[in-house]
Amino acid sequence: MEINPTVTLENLGGKGYHLNLLRDICNVPEFFVIRFDDLQEIDDEIIQNQILNYYNENEYGLVSVRSSATVEDGEESSFAGMFDSILNVRKEGLIPAIKEVVDSVKGQRVVDYCKLKEIDYDQVAMRVVVQKMVIPRVAGVCFTKTSNSNEKMVIEACFGLGEALVSGKVTPDNYMVDRNMLSIENVSIGFQKIMLKQNEYEDVPFHKRNAKKLSDTEIEELAKVSLHIEENLSYDAVDIEWAYEGSKLYILQARAFTGIN
């Protein structure tokens, strides 16, 4: 086992590798990556203590524990949603959460997807990202191109954690932005009755349920940062998860967007 090994795709997995690239060009919540030589190592008490000591020494507090498989978030295969990610993990839950993420590589959906994409399942290695939680005012996703246009980008936004949007529990705002002019071409406001705050859903205050989630200035800032990421990662298009904590924009992850023609 090694924490924060040399920065290579093989050592860090797809998500961890991209986060290392991202933190040089935008705001990324602090994180560390665990590479196991053997996935059974997580059952070793000595290794568990090494992970917990690093967590304590660096004062991580509330974290997310995310998969970072070596095949994940690539241009040809994303494995989106096939491995586990666990939010709002405290110290006492860290090792069980890591075990759950590690075990998700054994899922039948992963095996079937490897067959579909002609990937050797035996070569799939799981790394784990432990990242400080952002407690967002608003969060969501951005696609720097759409399936219908290479000139438009789409931003989706909801109150609270973006997991509510990704899981389909809430209807987000949808903003269509011109990639060249950064002008907002269309705004569709999603009526949002509930929002995800840490591990449970809460009611959105009545007066905010039909409110626009992002200001025009924030939409423009997010669009600029997203295009900057696309350019620096050298992808044709990027799928980005983002969050505003107060007025500060954080990028939580970015991967090649494969949903375009």
CSV table of N, CA and C in Angstrom, one decimal, residues 62-213:
chain,number,residue,atom,x,y,z
A,62,LEU,N,-14.4,15.6,7.6
A,62,LEU,CA,-15.5,15.0,6.8
A,62,LEU,C,-15.0,14.9,5.4
A,63,VAL,N,-15.1,13.6,4.8
A,63,VAL,CA,-14.5,13.3,3.5
A,63,VAL,C,-15.5,12.6,2.7
A,64,SER,N,-15.2,12.6,1.4
A,64,SER,CA,-15.8,11.6,0.4
A,64,SER,C,-14.8,10.5,0.1
A,65,VAL,N,-15.2,9.3,-0.1
A,65,VAL,CA,-14.4,8.2,-0.5
A,65,VAL,C,-14.8,7.7,-1.8
A,66,ARG,N,-13.9,7.9,-2.8
A,66,ARG,CA,-14.3,7.7,-4.2
A,66,ARG,C,-13.4,6.6,-4.9
A,67,SER,N,-14.1,5.9,-5.8
A,67,SER,CA,-13.3,4.9,-6.6
A,67,SER,C,-12.4,5.7,-7.6
A,68,SER,N,-11.3,5.0,-7.9
A,68,SER,CA,-10.4,5.6,-8.9
A,68,SER,C,-9.7,4.4,-9.6
A,69,ALA,N,-10.5,3.7,-10.4
A,69,ALA,CA,-10.0,2.5,-11.1
A,69,ALA,C,-9.1,2.9,-12.2
A,70,THR,N,-8.2,2.1,-12.6
A,70,THR,CA,-7.2,2.4,-13.7
A,70,THR,C,-7.9,2.6,-15.0
A,71,VAL,N,-9.1,2.0,-15.2
A,71,VAL,CA,-9.8,2.1,-16.4
A,71,VAL,C,-10.9,3.2,-16.4
A,72,GLU,N,-11.0,3.9,-15.3
A,72,GLU,CA,-12.1,4.8,-15.0
A,72,GLU,C,-11.9,6.2,-15.7
A,73,ASP,N,-13.0,6.9,-16.2
A,73,ASP,CA,-12.9,8.2,-16.6
A,73,ASP,C,-12.0,8.4,-17.9
A,74,GLY,N,-12.0,7.4,-18.7
A,74,GLY,CA,-11.2,7.5,-19.9
A,74,GLY,C,-12.0,8.0,-21.1
A,75,GLU,N,-11.4,8.3,-22.2
A,75,GLU,CA,-12.1,8.8,-23.4
A,75,GLU,C,-12.9,7.8,-24.1
A,76,GLU,N,-12.5,6.5,-24.0
A,76,GLU,CA,-13.2,5.4,-24.7
A,76,GLU,C,-14.2,4.7,-23.7
A,77,SER,N,-14.0,4.7,-22.5
A,77,SER,CA,-14.8,4.1,-21.5
A,77,SER,C,-14.8,4.8,-20.2
A,78,SER,N,-15.9,5.2,-19.7
A,78,SER,CA,-15.9,6.0,-18.4
A,78,SER,C,-16.2,5.2,-17.2
A,79,PHE,N,-16.9,4.1,-17.3
A,79,PHE,CA,-17.4,3.3,-16.1
A,79,PHE,C,-18.2,4.2,-15.2
A,80,ALA,N,-18.9,5.2,-15.7
A,80,ALA,CA,-19.6,6.1,-14.9
A,80,ALA,C,-20.7,5.4,-14.1
A,81,GLY,N,-20.7,5.6,-12.7
A,81,GLY,CA,-21.7,5.0,-11.9
A,81,GLY,C,-21.6,3.6,-11.5
A,82,MET,N,-20.5,2.9,-12.0
A,82,MET,CA,-20.3,1.5,-11.8
A,82,MET,C,-19.5,1.1,-10.6
A,83,PHE,N,-18.7,2.1,-10.1
A,83,PHE,CA,-18.0,1.9,-8.8
A,83,PHE,C,-18.6,2.8,-7.8
A,84,ASP,N,-18.4,2.4,-6.5
A,84,ASP,CA,-19.0,3.1,-5.4
A,84,ASP,C,-18.3,4.4,-5.1
A,85,SER,N,-19.0,5.4,-4.6
A,85,SER,CA,-18.5,6.6,-4.0
A,85,SER,C,-19.4,6.9,-2.8
A,86,ILE,N,-18.7,7.2,-1.7
A,86,ILE,CA,-19.4,7.4,-0.4
A,86,ILE,C,-19.2,8.8,0.1
A,87,LEU,N,-20.2,9.5,0.4
A,87,LEU,CA,-20.1,10.9,0.9
A,87,LEU,C,-20.2,11.0,2.4
A,88,ASN,N,-19.7,12.1,2.9
A,88,ASN,CA,-19.9,12.5,4.3
A,88,ASN,C,-19.4,11.4,5.3
A,89,VAL,N,-18.1,11.0,5.1
A,89,VAL,CA,-17.5,9.9,5.9
A,89,VAL,C,-16.7,10.6,7.0
A,90,ARG,N,-16.9,10.1,8.2
A,90,ARG,CA,-16.0,10.6,9.3
A,90,ARG,C,-15.0,9.5,9.6
A,91,LYS,N,-14.1,9.8,10.5
A,91,LYS,CA,-13.0,9.0,10.8
A,91,LYS,C,-13.4,7.5,11.1
A,92,GLU,N,-14.4,7.4,11.9
A,92,GLU,CA,-14.9,6.0,12.3
A,92,GLU,C,-15.4,5.2,11.2
A,93,GLY,N,-15.8,5.9,10.1
A,93,GLY,CA,-16.4,5.2,9.0
A,93,GLY,C,-15.4,5.1,7.8
A,94,LEU,N,-14.2,5.6,8.0
A,94,LEU,CA,-13.3,5.7,6.8
A,94,LEU,C,-12.9,4.3,6.3
A,95,ILE,N,-12.4,3.4,7.2
A,95,ILE,CA,-12.0,2.1,6.7
A,95,ILE,C,-13.1,1.3,6.1
A,96,PRO,N,-14.3,1.2,6.7
A,96,PRO,CA,-15.4,0.5,6.1
A,96,PRO,C,-15.8,1.1,4.7
A,97,ALA,N,-15.7,2.5,4.6
A,97,ALA,CA,-16.0,3.1,3.3
A,97,ALA,C,-15.0,2.7,2.2
A,98,ILE,N,-13.7,2.7,2.6
A,98,ILE,CA,-12.7,2.3,1.7
A,98,ILE,C,-12.9,0.8,1.2
A,99,LYS,N,-13.2,0.0,2.2
A,99,LYS,CA,-13.5,-1.4,1.9
A,99,LYS,C,-14.7,-1.5,0.9
A,100,GLU,N,-15.7,-0.8,1.1
A,100,GLU,CA,-16.9,-0.8,0.2
A,100,GLU,C,-16.5,-0.4,-1.2
A,101,VAL,N,-15.7,0.7,-1.3
A,101,VAL,CA,-15.3,1.2,-2.6
A,101,VAL,C,-14.4,0.1,-3.3
A,102,VAL,N,-13.5,-0.5,-2.6
A,102,VAL,CA,-12.6,-1.5,-3.1
A,102,VAL,C,-13.4,-2.7,-3.6
A,103,ASP,N,-14.4,-3.1,-2.8
A,103,ASP,CA,-15.2,-4.3,-3.2
A,103,ASP,C,-16.1,-4.0,-4.5
A,104,SER,N,-16.3,-2.7,-4.8
A,104,SER,CA,-17.2,-2.4,-5.9
A,104,SER,C,-16.6,-2.8,-7.2
A,105,VAL,N,-15.3,-3.1,-7.3
A,105,VAL,CA,-14.7,-3.5,-8.5
A,105,VAL,C,-15.1,-4.9,-8.9
A,106,LYS,N,-15.7,-5.6,-7.9
A,106,LYS,CA,-16.1,-7.0,-8.2
A,106,LYS,C,-17.5,-7.1,-8.7
A,107,GLY,N,-18.2,-6.0,-8.9
A,107,GLY,CA,-19.6,-6.0,-9.3
A,107,GLY,C,-19.8,-6.6,-10.7
A,108,GLN,N,-21.0,-7.2,-10.9
A,108,GLN,CA,-21.3,-7.9,-12.2
A,108,GLN,C,-21.4,-6.9,-13.3
A,109,ARG,N,-21.9,-5.7,-13.0
A,109,ARG,CA,-22.0,-4.6,-14.0
A,109,ARG,C,-20.6,-4.3,-14.6
A,110,VAL,N,-19.6,-4.3,-13.7
A,110,VAL,CA,-18.2,-4.0,-14.1
A,110,VAL,C,-17.7,-5.1,-15.0
A,111,VAL,N,-18.0,-6.3,-14.7
A,111,VAL,CA,-17.5,-7.4,-15.5
A,111,VAL,C,-18.2,-7.4,-16.9
A,112,ASP,N,-19.5,-7.1,-16.9
A,112,ASP,CA,-20.2,-7.0,-18.1
A,112,ASP,C,-19.8,-5.9,-19.0
A,113,TYR,N,-19.5,-4.7,-18.4
A,113,TYR,CA,-19.1,-3.6,-19.1
A,113,TYR,C,-17.7,-3.8,-19.7
A,114,CYS,N,-16.8,-4.5,-19.0
A,114,CYS,CA,-15.5,-4.8,-19.6
A,114,CYS,C,-15.6,-5.7,-20.8
A,115,LYS,N,-16.6,-6.7,-20.8
A,115,LYS,CA,-16.8,-7.5,-21.9
A,115,LYS,C,-17.3,-6.7,-23.1
A,116,LEU,N,-18.2,-5.7,-22.8
A,116,LEU,CA,-18.8,-4.9,-23.9
A,116,LEU,C,-17.7,-4.0,-24.5
A,117,LYS,N,-16.8,-3.5,-23.7
A,117,LYS,CA,-15.8,-2.6,-24.2
A,117,LYS,C,-14.5,-3.4,-24.6
A,118,GLU,N,-14.5,-4.7,-24.5
A,118,GLU,CA,-13.4,-5.5,-24.8
A,118,GLU,C,-12.1,-5.1,-24.0
A,119,ILE,N,-12.4,-5.0,-22.7
A,119,ILE,CA,-11.3,-4.6,-21.7
A,119,ILE,C,-11.1,-5.9,-20.9
A,120,ASP,N,-9.8,-6.2,-20.6
A,120,ASP,CA,-9.4,-7.3,-19.8
A,120,ASP,C,-9.7,-7.0,-18.4
A,121,TYR,N,-10.8,-7.7,-17.8
A,121,TYR,CA,-11.2,-7.4,-16.5
A,121,TYR,C,-10.1,-7.7,-15.5
A,122,ASP,N,-9.2,-8.6,-15.7
A,122,ASP,CA,-8.2,-9.0,-14.8
A,122,ASP,C,-7.1,-7.9,-14.7
A,123,GLN,N,-7.1,-6.9,-15.6
A,123,GLN,CA,-6.2,-5.8,-15.6
A,123,GLN,C,-6.8,-4.6,-14.9
A,124,VAL,N,-8.0,-4.7,-14.4
A,124,VAL,CA,-8.6,-3.5,-13.8
A,124,VAL,C,-8.1,-3.5,-12.3
A,125,ALA,N,-7.5,-2.4,-12.0
A,125,ALA,CA,-7.0,-2.2,-10.7
A,125,ALA,C,-7.7,-1.0,-10.0
A,126,MET,N,-8.0,-1.1,-8.7
A,126,MET,CA,-8.8,-0.1,-8.0
A,126,MET,C,-7.9,0.7,-7.1
A,127,ARG,N,-7.8,2.0,-7.3
A,127,ARG,CA,-7.2,3.0,-6.3
A,127,ARG,C,-8.4,3.7,-5.6
A,128,VAL,N,-8.1,4.4,-4.6
A,128,VAL,CA,-9.1,5.0,-3.8
A,128,VAL,C,-8.7,6.5,-3.5
A,129,VAL,N,-9.7,7.4,-3.8
A,129,VAL,CA,-9.5,8.8,-3.5
A,129,VAL,C,-10.3,9.2,-2.2
A,130,VAL,N,-9.6,9.8,-1.3
A,130,VAL,CA,-10.2,10.3,-0.1
A,130,VAL,C,-10.1,11.8,-0.2
A,131,GLN,N,-11.2,12.5,-0.2
A,131,GLN,CA,-11.2,14.0,-0.5
A,131,GLN,C,-12.1,14.7,0.5
A,132,LYS,N,-11.6,15.9,1.0
A,132,LYS,CA,-12.3,16.7,1.9
A,132,LYS,C,-13.7,17.1,1.3
A,133,MET,N,-14.7,17.0,2.1
A,133,MET,CA,-16.1,17.3,1.6
A,133,MET,C,-16.2,18.8,1.5
A,134,VAL,N,-16.8,19.2,0.4
A,134,VAL,CA,-17.3,20.6,0.3
A,134,VAL,C,-18.8,20.6,0.7
A,135,ILE,N,-19.2,21.6,1.5
A,135,ILE,CA,-20.6,21.7,1.9
A,135,ILE,C,-21.2,22.8,1.0
A,136,PRO,N,-21.8,22.4,-0.1
A,136,PRO,CA,-22.2,23.4,-1.1
A,136,PRO,C,-23.5,24.1,-0.9
A,137,ARG,N,-23.5,25.3,-1.3
A,137,ARG,CA,-24.7,26.1,-1.4
A,137,ARG,C,-25.5,25.6,-2.6
A,138,VAL,N,-24.7,25.4,-3.7
A,138,VAL,CA,-25.3,24.9,-5.0
A,138,VAL,C,-24.2,24.0,-5.6
A,139,ALA,N,-24.6,23.0,-6.3
A,139,ALA,CA,-23.7,22.1,-7.0
A,139,ALA,C,-24.4,21.5,-8.2
A,140,GLY,N,-23.5,20.9,-9.1
A,140,GLY,CA,-24.1,20.3,-10.3
A,140,GLY,C,-23.1,19.8,-11.2
A,141,VAL,N,-23.4,19.8,-12.5
A,141,VAL,CA,-22.6,19.3,-13.6
A,141,VAL,C,-22.5,20.3,-14.7
A,142,CYS,N,-21.4,20.1,-15.5
A,142,CYS,CA,-21.3,20.9,-16.7
A,142,CYS,C,-20.8,20.0,-17.8
A,143,PHE,N,-21.4,20.1,-19.0
A,143,PHE,CA,-20.9,19.4,-20.2
A,143,PHE,C,-20.5,20.5,-21.2
A,144,THR,N,-19.2,20.5,-21.5
A,144,THR,CA,-18.7,21.6,-22.3
A,144,THR,C,-19.1,21.5,-23.8
A,145,LYS,N,-19.7,20.5,-24.2
A,145,LYS,CA,-20.4,20.4,-25.5
A,145,LYS,C,-21.7,19.6,-25.3
A,146,THR,N,-22.6,19.6,-26.3
A,146,THR,CA,-23.8,18.9,-26.2
A,146,THR,C,-23.9,17.9,-27.3
A,147,SER,N,-24.8,16.9,-27.2
A,147,SER,CA,-25.0,16.0,-28.3
A,147,SER,C,-25.5,16.6,-29.6
A,148,ASN,N,-26.1,17.8,-29.5
A,148,ASN,CA,-26.6,18.5,-30.6
A,148,ASN,C,-25.8,19.6,-31.2
A,149,SER,N,-24.8,20.1,-30.4
A,149,SER,CA,-24.1,21.3,-30.9
A,149,SER,C,-22.7,21.3,-30.2
A,150,ASN,N,-21.7,21.6,-31.0
A,150,ASN,CA,-20.3,21.8,-30.5
A,150,ASN,C,-20.1,23.2,-30.1
A,151,GLU,N,-21.1,24.1,-30.3
A,151,GLU,CA,-21.0,25.5,-30.0
A,151,GLU,C,-21.7,25.9,-28.7
A,152,LYS,N,-22.3,24.9,-28.1
A,152,LYS,CA,-23.1,25.2,-26.8
A,152,LYS,C,-22.6,24.3,-25.7
A,153,MET,N,-22.7,24.8,-24.5
A,153,MET,CA,-22.4,24.0,-23.3
A,153,MET,C,-23.6,24.0,-22.4
A,154,VAL,N,-23.7,23.0,-21.5
A,154,VAL,CA,-24.8,22.9,-20.7
A,154,VAL,C,-24.4,22.8,-19.2
A,155,ILE,N,-25.0,23.7,-18.4
A,155,ILE,CA,-24.7,23.6,-16.9
A,155,ILE,C,-26.0,23.3,-16.2
A,156,GLU,N,-26.0,22.3,-15.3
A,156,GLU,CA,-27.1,21.9,-14.5
A,156,GLU,C,-26.8,22.2,-13.1
A,157,ALA,N,-27.7,22.7,-12.3
A,157,ALA,CA,-27.5,23.2,-10.9
A,157,ALA,C,-28.6,22.9,-10.0
A,158,CYS,N,-28.3,22.5,-8.8
A,158,CYS,CA,-29.3,22.3,-7.7
A,158,CYS,C,-28.8,22.8,-6.4
A,159,PHE,N,-29.7,23.1,-5.5
A,159,PHE,CA,-29.3,23.4,-4.1
A,159,PHE,C,-28.8,22.2,-3.4
A,160,GLY,N,-27.8,22.4,-2.6
A,160,GLY,CA,-27.2,21.2,-1.8
A,160,GLY,C,-26.2,20.4,-2.6
A,161,LEU,N,-26.0,19.2,-2.2
A,161,LEU,CA,-25.1,18.3,-2.8
A,161,LEU,C,-25.6,17.9,-4.2
A,162,GLY,N,-24.6,17.8,-5.2
A,162,GLY,CA,-24.9,17.4,-6.5
A,162,GLY,C,-25.4,16.0,-6.7
A,163,GLU,N,-25.2,15.1,-5.7
A,163,GLU,CA,-25.6,13.7,-5.8
A,163,GLU,C,-27.1,13.6,-6.0
A,164,ALA,N,-27.9,14.6,-5.4
A,164,ALA,CA,-29.3,14.6,-5.6
A,164,ALA,C,-29.7,14.8,-7.1
A,165,LEU,N,-28.9,15.6,-7.8
A,165,LEU,CA,-29.1,15.8,-9.2
A,165,LEU,C,-28.7,14.5,-10.0
A,166,VAL,N,-27.5,14.0,-9.7
A,166,VAL,CA,-27.0,12.8,-10.5
A,166,VAL,C,-27.9,11.6,-10.3
A,167,SER,N,-28.5,11.5,-9.1
A,167,SER,CA,-29.3,10.3,-8.8
A,167,SER,C,-30.8,10.5,-9.3
A,168,GLY,N,-31.1,11.7,-9.8
A,168,GLY,CA,-32.4,12.0,-10.4
A,168,GLY,C,-33.4,12.3,-9.3
A,169,LYS,N,-33.0,12.6,-8.1
A,169,LYS,CA,-34.0,12.9,-7.0
A,169,LYS,C,-34.6,14.3,-7.2
A,170,VAL,N,-33.9,15.2,-7.8
A,170,VAL,CA,-34.4,16.6,-8.0
A,170,VAL,C,-34.2,17.0,-9.5
A,171,THR,N,-35.1,18.0,-9.8
A,171,THR,CA,-35.0,18.6,-11.2
A,171,THR,C,-34.1,19.8,-11.1
A,172,PRO,N,-33.0,19.8,-11.8
A,172,PRO,CA,-32.1,21.0,-11.7
A,172,PRO,C,-32.4,22.1,-12.6
A,173,ASP,N,-31.8,23.3,-12.3
A,173,ASP,CA,-31.8,24.3,-13.3
A,173,ASP,C,-31.0,23.9,-14.5
A,174,ASN,N,-31.3,24.4,-15.7
A,174,ASN,CA,-30.5,24.0,-16.9
A,174,ASN,C,-30.2,25.3,-17.6
A,175,TYR,N,-28.9,25.6,-17.8
A,175,TYR,CA,-28.5,26.8,-18.5
A,175,TYR,C,-27.7,26.4,-19.7
A,176,MET,N,-28.1,27.0,-20.9
A,176,MET,CA,-27.4,26.7,-22.1
A,176,MET,C,-26.5,28.0,-22.4
A,177,VAL,N,-25.2,27.7,-22.6
A,177,VAL,CA,-24.3,28.8,-22.7
A,177,VAL,C,-23.5,28.7,-24.1
A,178,ASP,N,-23.4,29.8,-24.8
A,178,ASP,CA,-22.6,29.8,-26.0
A,178,ASP,C,-21.1,29.7,-25.7
A,179,ARG,N,-20.4,28.7,-26.2
A,179,ARG,CA,-19.0,28.5,-25.9
A,179,ARG,C,-18.1,29.6,-26.3
A,180,ASN,N,-18.5,30.3,-27.4
A,180,ASN,CA,-17.6,31.4,-27.9
A,180,ASN,C,-17.8,32.7,-27.2
A,181,MET,N,-19.0,33.1,-27.0
A,181,MET,CA,-19.3,34.4,-26.5
A,181,MET,C,-19.6,34.3,-24.9
A,182,LEU,N,-19.7,33.1,-24.4
A,182,LEU,CA,-20.1,32.9,-23.0
A,182,LEU,C,-21.4,33.6,-22.6
A,183,SER,N,-22.2,33.8,-23.6
A,183,SER,CA,-23.6,34.4,-23.4
A,183,SER,C,-24.5,33.2,-23.0
A,184,ILE,N,-25.5,33.6,-22.1
A,184,ILE,CA,-26.5,32.6,-21.7
A,184,ILE,C,-27.6,32.6,-22.7
A,185,GLU,N,-27.8,31.5,-23.4
A,185,GLU,CA,-28.7,31.4,-24.5
A,185,GLU,C,-30.1,31.0,-24.0
A,186,ASN,N,-30.2,30.2,-22.9
A,186,ASN,CA,-31.5,29.7,-22.4
A,186,ASN,C,-31.3,29.4,-20.9
A,187,VAL,N,-32.4,29.7,-20.2
A,187,VAL,CA,-32.4,29.3,-18.7
A,187,VAL,C,-33.7,28.6,-18.5
A,188,SER,N,-33.6,27.4,-17.9
A,188,SER,CA,-34.8,26.6,-17.4
A,188,SER,C,-34.6,26.4,-15.9
A,189,ILE,N,-35.5,26.9,-15.2
A,189,ILE,CA,-35.4,26.8,-13.7
A,189,ILE,C,-36.2,25.6,-13.2
A,190,GLY,N,-35.5,24.7,-12.5
A,190,GLY,CA,-36.1,23.5,-11.9
A,190,GLY,C,-36.8,23.8,-10.6
A,191,PHE,N,-38.0,23.4,-10.4
A,191,PHE,CA,-38.7,23.5,-9.1
A,191,PHE,C,-38.1,22.5,-8.2
A,192,GLN,N,-37.5,22.9,-7.1
A,192,GLN,CA,-36.8,22.0,-6.2
A,192,GLN,C,-37.3,22.1,-4.8
A,193,LYS,N,-37.9,21.0,-4.4
A,193,LYS,CA,-38.6,21.0,-3.1
A,193,LYS,C,-37.7,20.5,-2.0
A,194,ILE,N,-36.8,19.6,-2.3
A,194,ILE,CA,-35.8,19.0,-1.3
A,194,ILE,C,-34.4,19.2,-1.8
A,195,MET,N,-33.5,19.1,-0.8
A,195,MET,CA,-32.1,19.2,-1.2
A,195,MET,C,-31.3,18.3,-0.3
A,196,LEU,N,-30.2,17.7,-0.8
A,196,LEU,CA,-29.4,16.8,0.0
A,196,LEU,C,-28.3,17.6,0.8
A,197,LYS,N,-28.4,17.5,2.1
A,197,LYS,CA,-27.5,18.1,3.0
A,197,LYS,C,-26.8,17.0,3.8
A,198,GLN,N,-25.5,16.8,3.6
A,198,GLN,CA,-24.8,15.7,4.2
A,198,GLN,C,-25.5,14.4,3.8
A,199,ASN,N,-25.9,13.7,4.9
A,199,ASN,CA,-26.5,12.3,4.6
A,199,ASN,C,-28.0,12.3,4.5
A,200,GLU,N,-28.7,13.4,4.5
A,200,GLU,CA,-30.1,13.3,4.5
A,200,GLU,C,-30.7,14.5,3.7
A,201,TYR,N,-31.9,14.3,3.3
A,201,TYR,CA,-32.6,15.3,2.5
A,201,TYR,C,-33.4,16.2,3.5
A,202,GLU,N,-33.4,17.5,3.1
A,202,GLU,CA,-34.1,18.5,3.9
A,202,GLU,C,-35.0,19.3,2.9
A,203,ASP,N,-36.0,19.9,3.4
A,203,ASP,CA,-36.9,20.8,2.6
A,203,ASP,C,-36.2,22.0,2.2
A,204,VAL,N,-36.3,22.4,0.9
A,204,VAL,CA,-35.9,23.7,0.5
A,204,VAL,C,-36.9,24.7,1.0
A,205,PRO,N,-36.4,25.9,1.6
A,205,PRO,CA,-37.4,26.9,2.0
A,205,PRO,C,-38.3,27.3,0.9
A,206,PHE,N,-39.6,27.5,1.3
A,206,PHE,CA,-40.6,27.7,0.3
A,206,PHE,C,-40.3,28.8,-0.7
A,207,HIS,N,-39.7,29.9,-0.3
A,207,HIS,CA,-39.5,31.0,-1.1
A,207,HIS,C,-38.3,30.8,-2.1
A,208,LYS,N,-37.6,29.7,-1.9
A,208,LYS,CA,-36.4,29.4,-2.8
A,208,LYS,C,-36.7,28.3,-3.8
A,209,ARG,N,-37.9,27.6,-3.7
A,209,ARG,CA,-38.1,26.4,-4.5
A,209,ARG,C,-38.2,26.6,-6.0
A,210,ASN,N,-38.6,27.8,-6.3
A,210,ASN,CA,-38.6,28.1,-7.8
A,210,ASN,C,-37.6,29.2,-8.1
A,211,ALA,N,-36.5,29.3,-7.3
A,211,ALA,CA,-35.5,30.3,-7.5
A,211,ALA,C,-34.4,29.8,-8.4
A,212,LYS,N,-33.8,30.7,-9.1
A,212,LYS,CA,-32.6,30.4,-10.0
A,212,LYS,C,-31.5,30.1,-9.1
A,213,LYS,N,-30.7,29.0,-9.4
A,213,LYS,CA,-29.7,28.5,-8.5
A,213,LYS,C,-28.4,29.3,-8.6
